[in-house]
Amino acid sequence: MSNGVIAIVGIVSAVIWIAVSQESVKPPKELNWRKMLTLLFAGSLSTSIIIISLFQSLPL
């Protein structure tokens, strides 16, 4: 992947994880579990994409 795509995925990933942290500090009665699980899945997926691309760019 190009550096520009990785940068965009990194920014999106950071925004997703900020949303996860804001959602997680809500009281349990106000917590939207569907939103939380969706954000966790999207954050994990974007982080995995970044990690895989970084490992692929390592010179061996």
PDB file of N, H, CA, C and O in Angstrom:
ATOM      1  N   MET A   1       0.836  -1.181   0.000  1.00  0.00           N
ATOM      2  CA  MET A   1       0.000   0.000   0.000  1.00  0.00           C
ATOM      3  C   MET A   1       0.880   1.244   0.000  1.00  0.00           C
ATOM      4  O   MET A   1       2.007   1.228   0.495  1.00  0.00           O
ATOM      5  N   SER A   2       0.352   2.302  -0.554  1.00  0.00           N
ATOM      6  H   SER A   2      -0.563   2.315  -0.956  1.00  0.00           H
ATOM      7  CA  SER A   2       1.125   3.539  -0.596  1.00  0.00           C
ATOM      8  C   SER A   2       1.097   4.232   0.766  1.00  0.00           C
ATOM      9  O   SER A   2       0.253   3.948   1.616  1.00  0.00           O
ATOM     10  N   ASN A   3       2.026   5.125   0.938  1.00  0.00           N
ATOM     11  H   ASN A   3       2.712   5.355   0.248  1.00  0.00           H
ATOM     12  CA  ASN A   3       2.131   5.833   2.214  1.00  0.00           C
ATOM     13  C   ASN A   3       0.916   6.712   2.482  1.00  0.00           C
ATOM     14  O   ASN A   3       0.512   6.886   3.632  1.00  0.00           O
ATOM     15  N   GLY A   4       0.331   7.268   1.417  1.00  0.00           N
ATOM     16  H   GLY A   4       0.659   7.127   0.483  1.00  0.00           H
ATOM     17  CA  GLY A   4      -0.849   8.109   1.587  1.00  0.00           C
ATOM     18  C   GLY A   4      -2.039   7.332   2.120  1.00  0.00           C
ATOM     19  O   GLY A   4      -2.773   7.819   2.979  1.00  0.00           O
ATOM     20  N   VAL A   5      -2.228   6.114   1.605  1.00  0.00           N
ATOM     21  H   VAL A   5      -1.631   5.718   0.907  1.00  0.00           H
ATOM     22  CA  VAL A   5      -3.346   5.279   2.054  1.00  0.00           C
ATOM     23  C   VAL A   5      -3.140   4.882   3.511  1.00  0.00           C
ATOM     24  O   VAL A   5      -4.081   4.900   4.305  1.00  0.00           O
ATOM     25  N   ILE A   6      -1.921   4.527   3.852  1.00  0.00           N
ATOM     26  H   ILE A   6      -1.157   4.512   3.207  1.00  0.00           H
ATOM     27  CA  ILE A   6      -1.623   4.147   5.238  1.00  0.00           C
ATOM     28  C   ILE A   6      -1.834   5.333   6.175  1.00  0.00           C
ATOM     29  O   ILE A   6      -2.323   5.157   7.291  1.00  0.00           O
ATOM     30  N   ALA A   7      -1.473   6.534   5.738  1.00  0.00           N
ATOM     31  H   ALA A   7      -1.075   6.676   4.832  1.00  0.00           H
ATOM     32  CA  ALA A   7      -1.680   7.721   6.567  1.00  0.00           C
ATOM     33  C   ALA A   7      -3.163   7.960   6.802  1.00  0.00           C
ATOM     34  O   ALA A   7      -3.569   8.282   7.919  1.00  0.00           O
ATOM     35  N   ILE A   8      -3.971   7.806   5.769  1.00  0.00           N
ATOM     36  H   ILE A   8      -3.641   7.544   4.862  1.00  0.00           H
ATOM     37  CA  ILE A   8      -5.419   7.997   5.911  1.00  0.00           C
ATOM     38  C   ILE A   8      -6.007   6.945   6.839  1.00  0.00           C
ATOM     39  O   ILE A   8      -6.829   7.267   7.698  1.00  0.00           O
ATOM     40  N   VAL A   9      -5.593   5.679   6.675  1.00  0.00           N
ATOM     41  H   VAL A   9      -4.925   5.418   5.978  1.00  0.00           H
ATOM     42  CA  VAL A   9      -6.074   4.616   7.552  1.00  0.00           C
ATOM     43  C   VAL A   9      -5.645   4.889   8.996  1.00  0.00           C
ATOM     44  O   VAL A   9      -6.403   4.616   9.928  1.00  0.00           O
ATOM     45  N   GLY A  10      -4.450   5.418   9.185  1.00  0.00           N
ATOM     46  H   GLY A  10      -3.835   5.639   8.428  1.00  0.00           H
ATOM     47  CA  GLY A  10      -3.979   5.756  10.527  1.00  0.00           C
ATOM     48  C   GLY A  10      -4.812   6.847  11.180  1.00  0.00           C
ATOM     49  O   GLY A  10      -5.135   6.765  12.365  1.00  0.00           O
ATOM     50  N   ILE A  11      -5.157   7.860  10.410  1.00  0.00           N
ATOM     51  H   ILE A  11      -4.894   7.926   9.448  1.00  0.00           H
ATOM     52  CA  ILE A  11      -5.987   8.950  10.942  1.00  0.00           C
ATOM     53  C   ILE A  11      -7.387   8.439  11.284  1.00  0.00           C
ATOM     54  O   ILE A  11      -7.934   8.756  12.340  1.00  0.00           O
ATOM     55  N   VAL A  12      -7.957   7.646  10.376  1.00  0.00           N
ATOM     56  H   VAL A  12      -7.513   7.389   9.518  1.00  0.00           H
ATOM     57  CA  VAL A  12      -9.284   7.075  10.632  1.00  0.00           C
ATOM     58  C   VAL A  12      -9.253   6.177  11.865  1.00  0.00           C
ATOM     59  O   VAL A  12     -10.176   6.193  12.679  1.00  0.00           O
ATOM     60  N   SER A  13      -8.185   5.394  11.994  1.00  0.00           N
ATOM     61  H   SER A  13      -7.435   5.380  11.333  1.00  0.00           H
ATOM     62  CA  SER A  13      -8.041   4.514  13.147  1.00  0.00           C
ATOM     63  C   SER A  13      -7.978   5.312  14.448  1.00  0.00           C
ATOM     64  O   SER A  13      -8.605   4.939  15.440  1.00  0.00           O
ATOM     65  N   ALA A  14      -7.231   6.394  14.443  1.00  0.00           N
ATOM     66  H   ALA A  14      -6.722   6.696  13.637  1.00  0.00           H
ATOM     67  CA  ALA A  14      -7.137   7.230  15.642  1.00  0.00           C
ATOM     68  C   ALA A  14      -8.497   7.813  16.013  1.00  0.00           C
ATOM     69  O   ALA A  14      -8.860   7.851  17.188  1.00  0.00           O
ATOM     70  N   VAL A  15      -9.246   8.264  15.014  1.00  0.00           N
ATOM     71  H   VAL A  15      -8.952   8.233  14.059  1.00  0.00           H
ATOM     72  CA  VAL A  15     -10.576   8.819  15.276  1.00  0.00           C
ATOM     73  C   VAL A  15     -11.508   7.747  15.844  1.00  0.00           C
ATOM     74  O   VAL A  15     -12.291   8.016  16.754  1.00  0.00           O
ATOM     75  N   ILE A  16     -11.418   6.534  15.302  1.00  0.00           N
ATOM     76  H   ILE A  16     -10.782   6.315  14.563  1.00  0.00           H
ATOM     77  CA  ILE A  16     -12.261   5.436  15.799  1.00  0.00           C
ATOM     78  C   ILE A  16     -11.919   5.128  17.249  1.00  0.00           C
ATOM     79  O   ILE A  16     -12.817   4.967  18.075  1.00  0.00           O
ATOM     80  N   TRP A  17     -10.626   5.045  17.568  1.00  0.00           N
ATOM     81  H   TRP A  17      -9.896   5.176  16.897  1.00  0.00           H
ATOM     82  CA  TRP A  17     -10.249   4.717  18.944  1.00  0.00           C
ATOM     83  C   TRP A  17     -10.602   5.835  19.923  1.00  0.00           C
ATOM     84  O   TRP A  17     -10.877   5.565  21.093  1.00  0.00           O
ATOM     85  N   ILE A  18     -10.598   7.085  19.461  1.00  0.00           N
ATOM     86  H   ILE A  18     -10.375   7.304  18.511  1.00  0.00           H
ATOM     87  CA  ILE A  18     -11.061   8.188  20.314  1.00  0.00           C
ATOM     88  C   ILE A  18     -12.551   8.030  20.591  1.00  0.00           C
ATOM     89  O   ILE A  18     -13.003   8.247  21.715  1.00  0.00           O
ATOM     90  N   ALA A  19     -13.316   7.651  19.564  1.00  0.00           N
ATOM     91  H   ALA A  19     -12.948   7.475  18.650  1.00  0.00           H
ATOM     92  CA  ALA A  19     -14.760   7.422  19.751  1.00  0.00           C
ATOM     93  C   ALA A  19     -15.006   6.260  20.707  1.00  0.00           C
ATOM     94  O   ALA A  19     -15.933   6.309  21.516  1.00  0.00           O
ATOM     95  N   VAL A  20     -14.181   5.213  20.622  1.00  0.00           N
ATOM     96  H   VAL A  20     -13.428   5.173  19.965  1.00  0.00           H
ATOM     97  CA  VAL A  20     -14.314   4.076  21.549  1.00  0.00           C
ATOM     98  C   VAL A  20     -14.078   4.540  22.981  1.00  0.00           C
ATOM     99  O   VAL A  20     -14.831   4.184  23.888  1.00  0.00           O
ATOM    100  N   SER A  21     -13.030   5.338  23.180  1.00  0.00           N
ATOM    101  H   SER A  21     -12.419   5.627  22.443  1.00  0.00           H
ATOM    102  CA  SER A  21     -12.730   5.780  24.541  1.00  0.00           C
ATOM    103  C   SER A  21     -13.822   6.695  25.080  1.00  0.00           C
ATOM    104  O   SER A  21     -14.136   6.639  26.269  1.00  0.00           O
ATOM    105  N   GLN A  22     -14.406   7.534  24.233  1.00  0.00           N
ATOM    106  H   GLN A  22     -14.152   7.580  23.267  1.00  0.00           H
ATOM    107  CA  GLN A  22     -15.496   8.398  24.690  1.00  0.00           C
ATOM    108  C   GLN A  22     -16.753   7.590  25.008  1.00  0.00           C
ATOM    109  O   GLN A  22     -17.489   7.913  25.940  1.00  0.00           O
ATOM    110  N   GLU A  23     -16.988   6.550  24.232  1.00  0.00           N
ATOM    111  H   GLU A  23     -16.390   6.288  23.474  1.00  0.00           H
ATOM    112  CA  GLU A  23     -18.159   5.704  24.480  1.00  0.00           C
ATOM    113  C   GLU A  23     -17.980   4.882  25.758  1.00  0.00           C
ATOM    114  O   GLU A  23     -18.948   4.609  26.467  1.00  0.00           O
ATOM    115  N   SER A  24     -16.744   4.492  26.044  1.00  0.00           N
ATOM    116  H   SER A  24     -15.958   4.714  25.468  1.00  0.00           H
ATOM    117  CA  SER A  24     -16.509   3.595  27.182  1.00  0.00           C
ATOM    118  C   SER A  24     -16.602   4.297  28.535  1.00  0.00           C
ATOM    119  O   SER A  24     -16.731   3.625  29.558  1.00  0.00           O
ATOM    120  N   VAL A  25     -16.543   5.610  28.568  1.00  0.00           N
ATOM    121  H   VAL A  25     -16.439   6.156  27.736  1.00  0.00           H
ATOM    122  CA  VAL A  25     -16.625   6.307  29.854  1.00  0.00           C
ATOM    123  C   VAL A  25     -18.063   6.631  30.248  1.00  0.00           C
ATOM    124  O   VAL A  25     -18.302   7.188  31.319  1.00  0.00           O
ATOM    125  N   LYS A  26     -19.018   6.286  29.392  1.00  0.00           N
ATOM    126  H   LYS A  26     -18.823   5.833  28.522  1.00  0.00           H
ATOM    127  CA  LYS A  26     -20.420   6.520  29.729  1.00  0.00           C
ATOM    128  C   LYS A  26     -20.864   5.550  30.820  1.00  0.00           C
ATOM    129  O   LYS A  26     -20.325   4.449  30.938  1.00  0.00           O
ATOM    130  N   PRO A  27     -21.849   5.962  31.616  1.00  0.00           N
ATOM    131  CA  PRO A  27     -22.398   5.032  32.615  1.00  0.00           C
ATOM    132  C   PRO A  27     -23.015   3.814  31.918  1.00  0.00           C
ATOM    133  O   PRO A  27     -23.478   3.916  30.782  1.00  0.00           O
ATOM    134  N   PRO A  28     -23.020   2.673  32.594  1.00  0.00           N
ATOM    135  CA  PRO A  28     -23.521   1.440  31.970  1.00  0.00           C
ATOM    136  C   PRO A  28     -24.948   1.538  31.423  1.00  0.00           C
ATOM    137  O   PRO A  28     -25.272   0.884  30.432  1.00  0.00           O
ATOM    138  N   LYS A  29     -25.788   2.331  32.046  1.00  0.00           N
ATOM    139  H   LYS A  29     -25.525   2.863  32.851  1.00  0.00           H
ATOM    140  CA  LYS A  29     -27.174   2.438  31.567  1.00  0.00           C
ATOM    141  C   LYS A  29     -27.262   3.204  30.250  1.00  0.00           C
ATOM    142  O   LYS A  29     -28.191   2.985  29.472  1.00  0.00           O
ATOM    143  N   GLU A  30     -26.310   4.099  29.990  1.00  0.00           N
ATOM    144  H   GLU A  30     -25.556   4.277  30.622  1.00  0.00           H
ATOM    145  CA  GLU A  30     -26.328   4.901  28.773  1.00  0.00           C
ATOM    146  C   GLU A  30     -25.496   4.269  27.645  1.00  0.00           C
ATOM    147  O   GLU A  30     -25.511   4.758  26.515  1.00  0.00           O
ATOM    148  N   LEU A  31     -24.791   3.211  27.944  1.00  0.00           N
ATOM    149  H   LEU A  31     -24.779   2.813  28.862  1.00  0.00           H
ATOM    150  CA  LEU A  31     -23.883   2.600  26.978  1.00  0.00           C
ATOM    151  C   LEU A  31     -24.657   1.883  25.881  1.00  0.00           C
ATOM    152  O   LEU A  31     -25.535   1.065  26.155  1.00  0.00           O
ATOM    153  N   ASN A  32     -24.320   2.200  24.636  1.00  0.00           N
ATOM    154  H   ASN A  32     -23.606   2.865  24.413  1.00  0.00           H
ATOM    155  CA  ASN A  32     -24.924   1.563  23.475  1.00  0.00           C
ATOM    156  C   ASN A  32     -23.984   0.438  23.031  1.00  0.00           C
ATOM    157  O   ASN A  32     -22.966   0.693  22.386  1.00  0.00           O
ATOM    158  N   TRP A  33     -24.327  -0.801  23.378  1.00  0.00           N
ATOM    159  H   TRP A  33     -25.154  -1.008  23.901  1.00  0.00           H
ATOM    160  CA  TRP A  33     -23.427  -1.926  23.128  1.00  0.00           C
ATOM    161  C   TRP A  33     -23.225  -2.188  21.645  1.00  0.00           C
ATOM    162  O   TRP A  33     -22.131  -2.574  21.233  1.00  0.00           O
ATOM    163  N   ARG A  34     -24.253  -1.988  20.838  1.00  0.00           N
ATOM    164  H   ARG A  34     -25.142  -1.674  21.172  1.00  0.00           H
ATOM    165  CA  ARG A  34     -24.110  -2.207  19.399  1.00  0.00           C
ATOM    166  C   ARG A  34     -23.097  -1.226  18.802  1.00  0.00           C
ATOM    167  O   ARG A  34     -22.259  -1.610  17.987  1.00  0.00           O
ATOM    168  N   LYS A  35     -23.181   0.034  19.211  1.00  0.00           N
ATOM    169  H   LYS A  35     -23.862   0.346  19.874  1.00  0.00           H
ATOM    170  CA  LYS A  35     -22.229   1.052  18.744  1.00  0.00           C
ATOM    171  C   LYS A  35     -20.824   0.717  19.234  1.00  0.00           C
ATOM    172  O   LYS A  35     -19.855   0.832  18.483  1.00  0.00           O
ATOM    173  N   MET A  36     -20.717   0.303  20.497  1.00  0.00           N
ATOM    174  H   MET A  36     -21.504   0.210  21.106  1.00  0.00           H
ATOM    175  CA  MET A  36     -19.417  -0.017  21.078  1.00  0.00           C
ATOM    176  C   MET A  36     -18.761  -1.185  20.347  1.00  0.00           C
ATOM    177  O   MET A  36     -17.576  -1.120  20.021  1.00  0.00           O
ATOM    178  N   LEU A  37     -19.514  -2.244  20.087  1.00  0.00           N
ATOM    179  H   LEU A  37     -20.477  -2.296  20.352  1.00  0.00           H
ATOM    180  CA  LEU A  37     -18.954  -3.403  19.400  1.00  0.00           C
ATOM    181  C   LEU A  37     -18.573  -3.065  17.959  1.00  0.00           C
ATOM    182  O   LEU A  37     -17.561  -3.550  17.453  1.00  0.00           O
ATOM    183  N   THR A  38     -19.374  -2.243  17.303  1.00  0.00           N
ATOM    184  H   THR A  38     -20.196  -1.849  17.714  1.00  0.00           H
ATOM    185  CA  THR A  38     -19.052  -1.826  15.945  1.00  0.00           C
ATOM    186  C   THR A  38     -17.767  -1.007  15.916  1.00  0.00           C
ATOM    187  O   THR A  38     -16.911  -1.216  15.056  1.00  0.00           O
ATOM    188  N   LEU A  39     -17.635  -0.084  16.846  1.00  0.00           N
ATOM    189  H   LEU A  39     -18.330   0.086  17.544  1.00  0.00           H
ATOM    190  CA  LEU A  39     -16.418   0.725  16.909  1.00  0.00           C
ATOM    191  C   LEU A  39     -15.203  -0.127  17.252  1.00  0.00           C
ATOM    192  O   LEU A  39     -14.129   0.078  16.685  1.00  0.00           O
ATOM    193  N   LEU A  40     -15.352  -1.073  18.166  1.00  0.00           N
ATOM    194  H   LEU A  40     -16.224  -1.239  18.626  1.00  0.00           H
ATOM    195  CA  LEU A  40     -14.235  -1.956  18.509  1.00  0.00           C
ATOM    196  C   LEU A  40     -13.805  -2.803  17.320  1.00  0.00           C
ATOM    197  O   LEU A  40     -12.610  -2.986  17.087  1.00  0.00           O
ATOM    198  N   PHE A  41     -14.772  -3.322  16.567  1.00  0.00           N
ATOM    199  H   PHE A  41     -15.742  -3.173  16.756  1.00  0.00           H
ATOM    200  CA  PHE A  41     -14.450  -4.112  15.381  1.00  0.00           C
ATOM    201  C   PHE A  41     -13.744  -3.260  14.339  1.00  0.00           C
ATOM    202  O   PHE A  41     -12.733  -3.680  13.777  1.00  0.00           O
ATOM    203  N   ALA A  42     -14.266  -2.063  14.075  1.00  0.00           N
ATOM    204  H   ALA A  42     -15.087  -1.721  14.532  1.00  0.00           H
ATOM    205  CA  ALA A  42     -13.651  -1.179  13.079  1.00  0.00           C
ATOM    206  C   ALA A  42     -12.256  -0.741  13.510  1.00  0.00           C
ATOM    207  O   ALA A  42     -11.345  -0.665  12.686  1.00  0.00           O
ATOM    208  N   GLY A  43     -12.087  -0.454  14.783  1.00  0.00           N
ATOM    209  H   GLY A  43     -12.827  -0.516  15.453  1.00  0.00           H
ATOM    210  CA  GLY A  43     -10.773  -0.060  15.295  1.00  0.00           C
ATOM    211  C   GLY A  43      -9.769  -1.193  15.203  1.00  0.00           C
ATOM    212  O   GLY A  43      -8.614  -0.979  14.832  1.00  0.00           O
ATOM    213  N   SER A  44     -10.203  -2.392  15.538  1.00  0.00           N
ATOM    214  H   SER A  44     -11.140  -2.567  15.839  1.00  0.00           H
ATOM    215  CA  SER A  44      -9.315  -3.557  15.453  1.00  0.00           C
ATOM    216  C   SER A  44      -8.930  -3.851  14.006  1.00  0.00           C
ATOM    217  O   SER A  44      -7.779  -4.177  13.716  1.00  0.00           O
ATOM    218  N   LEU A  45      -9.890  -3.735  13.112  1.00  0.00           N
ATOM    219  H   LEU A  45     -10.825  -3.471  13.347  1.00  0.00           H
ATOM    220  CA  LEU A  45      -9.622  -3.981  11.695  1.00  0.00           C
ATOM    221  C   LEU A  45      -8.646  -2.953  11.133  1.00  0.00           C
ATOM    222  O   LEU A  45      -7.702  -3.318  10.433  1.00  0.00           O
ATOM    223  N   SER A  46      -8.861  -1.679  11.428  1.00  0.00           N
ATOM    224  H   SER A  46      -9.628  -1.383  11.997  1.00  0.00           H
ATOM    225  CA  SER A  46      -7.963  -0.650  10.907  1.00  0.00           C
ATOM    226  C   SER A  46      -6.565  -0.770  11.505  1.00  0.00           C
ATOM    227  O   SER A  46      -5.572  -0.551  10.812  1.00  0.00           O
ATOM    228  N   THR A  47      -6.485  -1.113  12.775  1.00  0.00           N
ATOM    229  H   THR A  47      -7.292  -1.290  13.338  1.00  0.00           H
ATOM    230  CA  THR A  47      -5.177  -1.307  13.406  1.00  0.00           C
ATOM    231  C   THR A  47      -4.460  -2.509  12.793  1.00  0.00           C
ATOM    232  O   THR A  47      -3.247  -2.474  12.590  1.00  0.00           O
ATOM    233  N   SER A  48      -5.208  -3.568  12.500  1.00  0.00           N
ATOM    234  H   SER A  48      -6.194  -3.596  12.665  1.00  0.00           H
ATOM    235  CA  SER A  48      -4.610  -4.746  11.859  1.00  0.00           C
ATOM    236  C   SER A  48      -4.066  -4.410  10.478  1.00  0.00           C
ATOM    237  O   SER A  48      -2.998  -4.889  10.098  1.00  0.00           O
ATOM    238  N   ILE A  49      -4.790  -3.595   9.730  1.00  0.00           N
ATOM    239  H   ILE A  49      -5.658  -3.206  10.039  1.00  0.00           H
ATOM    240  CA  ILE A  49      -4.321  -3.185   8.405  1.00  0.00           C
ATOM    241  C   ILE A  49      -3.012  -2.423   8.518  1.00  0.00           C
ATOM    242  O   ILE A  49      -2.091  -2.649   7.734  1.00  0.00           O
ATOM    243  N   ILE A  50      -2.923  -1.533   9.477  1.00  0.00           N
ATOM    244  H   ILE A  50      -3.671  -1.349  10.114  1.00  0.00           H
ATOM    245  CA  ILE A  50      -1.697  -0.753   9.672  1.00  0.00           C
ATOM    246  C   ILE A  50      -0.541  -1.657  10.068  1.00  0.00           C
ATOM    247  O   ILE A  50       0.557  -1.521   9.528  1.00  0.00           O
ATOM    248  N   ILE A  51      -0.763  -2.573  10.996  1.00  0.00           N
ATOM    249  H   ILE A  51      -1.654  -2.684  11.435  1.00  0.00           H
ATOM    250  CA  ILE A  51       0.300  -3.466  11.457  1.00  0.00           C
ATOM    251  C   ILE A  51       0.782  -4.367  10.332  1.00  0.00           C
ATOM    252  O   ILE A  51       1.988  -4.547  10.163  1.00  0.00           O
ATOM    253  N   ILE A  52      -0.134  -4.935   9.562  1.00  0.00           N
ATOM    254  H   ILE A  52      -1.114  -4.789   9.699  1.00  0.00           H
ATOM    255  CA  ILE A  52       0.256  -5.806   8.462  1.00  0.00           C
ATOM    256  C   ILE A  52       1.073  -5.051   7.429  1.00  0.00           C
ATOM    257  O   ILE A  52       2.081  -5.563   6.941  1.00  0.00           O
ATOM    258  N   SER A  53       0.650  -3.834   7.088  1.00  0.00           N
ATOM    259  H   SER A  53      -0.168  -3.418   7.484  1.00  0.00           H
ATOM    260  CA  SER A  53       1.400  -3.072   6.087  1.00  0.00           C
ATOM    261  C   SER A  53       2.784  -2.669   6.622  1.00  0.00           C
ATOM    262  O   SER A  53       3.751  -2.616   5.863  1.00  0.00           O
ATOM    263  N   LEU A  54       2.874  -2.390   7.907  1.00  0.00           N
ATOM    264  H   LEU A  54       2.088  -2.433   8.524  1.00  0.00           H
ATOM    265  CA  LEU A  54       4.180  -2.059   8.474  1.00  0.00           C
ATOM    266  C   LEU A  54       5.113  -3.267   8.473  1.00  0.00           C
ATOM    267  O   LEU A  54       6.303  -3.123   8.190  1.00  0.00           O
ATOM    268  N   PHE A  55       4.595  -4.451   8.785  1.00  0.00           N
ATOM    269  H   PHE A  55       3.629  -4.568   9.015  1.00  0.00           H
ATOM    270  CA  PHE A  55       5.421  -5.653   8.741  1.00  0.00           C
ATOM    271  C   PHE A  55       5.843  -6.003   7.318  1.00  0.00           C
ATOM    272  O   PHE A  55       6.944  -6.511   7.107  1.00  0.00           O
ATOM    273  N   GLN A  56       4.974  -5.737   6.337  1.00  0.00           N
ATOM    274  H   GLN A  56       4.080  -5.325   6.508  1.00  0.00           H
ATOM    275  CA  GLN A  56       5.324  -6.018   4.948  1.00  0.00           C
ATOM    276  C   GLN A  56       6.411  -5.087   4.434  1.00  0.00           C
ATOM    277  O   GLN A  56       7.154  -5.445   3.520  1.00  0.00           O
ATOM    278  N   SER A  57       6.509  -3.898   5.012  1.00  0.00           N
ATOM    279  H   SER A  57       5.905  -3.608   5.754  1.00  0.00           H
ATOM    280  CA  SER A  57       7.511  -2.950   4.543  1.00  0.00           C
ATOM    281  C   SER A  57       8.876  -3.141   5.219  1.00  0.00           C
ATOM    282  O   SER A  57       9.839  -2.462   4.862  1.00  0.00           O
ATOM    283  N   LEU A  58       8.966  -4.052   6.185  1.00  0.00           N
ATOM    284  H   LEU A  58       8.184  -4.604   6.475  1.00  0.00           H
ATOM    285  CA  LEU A  58      10.244  -4.319   6.835  1.00  0.00           C
ATOM    286  C   LEU A  58      11.204  -5.021   5.883  1.00  0.00           C
ATOM    287  O   LEU A  58      10.831  -5.996   5.230  1.00  0.00           O
ATOM    288  N   PRO A  59      12.438  -4.530   5.801  1.00  0.00           N
ATOM    289  CA  PRO A  59      13.422  -5.245   4.962  1.00  0.00           C
ATOM    290  C   PRO A  59      13.927  -6.503   5.683  1.00  0.00           C
ATOM    291  O   PRO A  59      14.342  -6.437   6.840  1.00  0.00           O
ATOM    292  N   LEU A  60      13.887  -7.623   5.003  1.00  0.00           N
ATOM    293  H   LEU A  60      13.550  -7.677   4.064  1.00  0.00           H
ATOM    294  CA  LEU A  60      14.356  -8.865   5.621  1.00  0.00           C
ATOM    295  C   LEU A  60      15.631  -9.335   4.986  1.00  0.00           C
ATOM    296  O   LEU A  60      16.172 -10.368   5.380  1.00  0.00           O
TER     297      LEU A  60
END
